[in-house]
């Protein structure tokens, strides 16, 4: 395939050289003549493992060339891969100035492109916030070209997951390939660029592709900060943090795994809140600052608050709560976020009915019973024997479990408001219906 790569920084330079090495004909485009000159000489404009020899190799073979002429690059290629920078301002906002300028240039170039060469596809590889492509860049392309996106030209978003220092290796051995497709044909074109590379391919809506890069980097930063705070606590307690983390990362069932990484309701129970408090307390006693760990419980409280605000926004004071224990399959009510939610609603005068197939007052014993007697002393007046009883008395259904009886009752909810805290099995279909509200989806 013939590809023009806009921007010859780290991402653009590596993408151009690696695509050329895979047999594509690549034209690098940059406003900086010095970078263009280096590539023409077979030299990489950046310092990166393997990129120097790879650039020399593909330039020598005639697979990679460089130019400052946008119109020529677009006229002679099938794909424009946009890799320009999106720096952040001091307030954290994203600068799209380079993206806007390149989109305008590519759009103008499309007007003079020979239609016999087939449809051109514009692929944005730059990191940008959700909504940037369809809300900002596509209108610029359409306005400057006079063509319609999806028919006159293809559009896709293809975020990169290249680490500086190992970016060439990461290109040829990616953890995944993400294609946000504005149109199916554009997605097909991007998929063909990477055909044969390892890793799963995700063809998703444009905004999902834009978001994945931010989520990945936020998670990486979170993991590093978490490990560093654990290291600081361990050192203060006389431990080698690497011995501790060796045990943590060896657990691929719960720790280094998809476990706990599905958005839902707040966490609770007898372990997580208590142990987080204990760890933060130990750090404070040792005079170790742990801002990340100390804000986990406040973050959890904020998520509970979001659920409460969804209930209050529904506008009715007759509320049915499906689920009460801290997670499905148990009757443990200790520090359950659903108990906390019920307590807040009762405190504000809401009429509340509750159903949980696993919770029976007669079976609660010990600390579990003591906890609920303190937090919800009138639970016996609120609990029902069936999901249908809750439904009969509620205008607003708050779903904190996916018990089969609850799912069956919800099928007959009619025009009641449903606030989904667990992502019901048919949540994707329900999202289109008025009255359904998902907590994080």
Phi, psi and omega in degrees: 000151178262122189232134169254131181249117183265118182101116183249041170277205183301307184292313182294316181297314180293316180299317182297311182294319182289320176297321177296321179294337178274005175102002177275156174266117191241136173243117176276136182235130178207149178284343182271110182296335179295317178295317179299318179298319179298315181296319179300330179275359181082023181243139181281139178285353182233158175264119185199143180306126175075349187288329180297306181293326179293318178298314179301319183295312185284330176291317179298326181279354180082011181274342181227129172226176182218152181205162170258359186268103182295314183300317179296317182297314181292323182294332187253008182231167180260336185225137169251116180259110187268117184234031183282162184286151174230073184293159179257148175279173183298334180272004178093351181290154184266133175269122179253015185301315181294319179298316181297317181295315181293320178300319178295318181295316179295319178301314179297321181294329180295332182294330181260007183280138180294115182298341179291345178282354181093176184286137178269146178240128178259121184241121180266116179258346180295150177285125181209150184291153179305134181100345182294316183295301186284330184273335185239307190281320178299315176301323178295314179299316182292318181293318184279339181259336186076012181247162179262131177296138180097336177237307179286331176203155179270157178221139175207160173243131185224079182298149180259152178232053183260132177261131177299134183103329178226025189293326178293314176300318181295326179297314184278345179225066186285150175291335181188164172235125182247126181236111174268110189256121173287325177218152186298319181297321177297320176297321178299320181297315180294317180302324181293332180298326188247013182306131178096346178284152179288173179093149181287145178258126179248117175256110193227170173300153184306313184295328177295317178297318178300319185287329186301322181297317180294319180295316178303309184291324177297320180292320177298315178297321178298316180296318180296314180295320177300311181298320181292322178292321175298320178299319180295319178294315181300316180298318180296331180266005177081024181250156171270113185298333181291328175296320179293313184289335174300322178291317181302308187284345177287340179276101181265002179272319183243323188274296179263079189192176176287354183302136177072007183252031174247117180305137180197214182274175181297156177272163179198210180097183185272357185248298189302306181300315182298315185286327174296317177300317181296319181292316179296321178297317179298321179296317180295320178299327180272006180060041178249124178281125179229071184300326180293305182296324182287347180255005179292313179293317173301323177297319178297319178297322178297325180291322175297320178299321179301318179295316179300318181293329175295322179293313182295328180289342182291336171090001177239149181262004177259103189241135173250131181247119178259108184107141179218328180290166188288341171200159183300150175087009179217161174253013183287117182258357184295124181053031176290130177296336177288325174295317178298318179297316179298319180297317179295318181294317178297321180296336179262011173085017179284146173276118190237134171234141189229140172226128172216115185301336184266352186252120175225125182303325183292340182260352180284131181223166172059219184298328180296315180291319180298321181296314184287330177294330178281318187273318181229072185298338181257029183302326181299332179280344185260329184288141175243169180268352182207157177294329180295325179295320178297313182300324183294333185254006189239141168263334180240124180253116178259116188258110179247010176205163179241039175304140181306322180295325179291315179300320179295318179295320182295334177296342180247024183286343179062230183265016176295151174285131177245119177253110189264113179261354187239358189060087180302155181306328180255029184301321182300320179285322182294332183302334181279350185266137175295143180097343177268132178227122175266146184292323182217029183207000000 
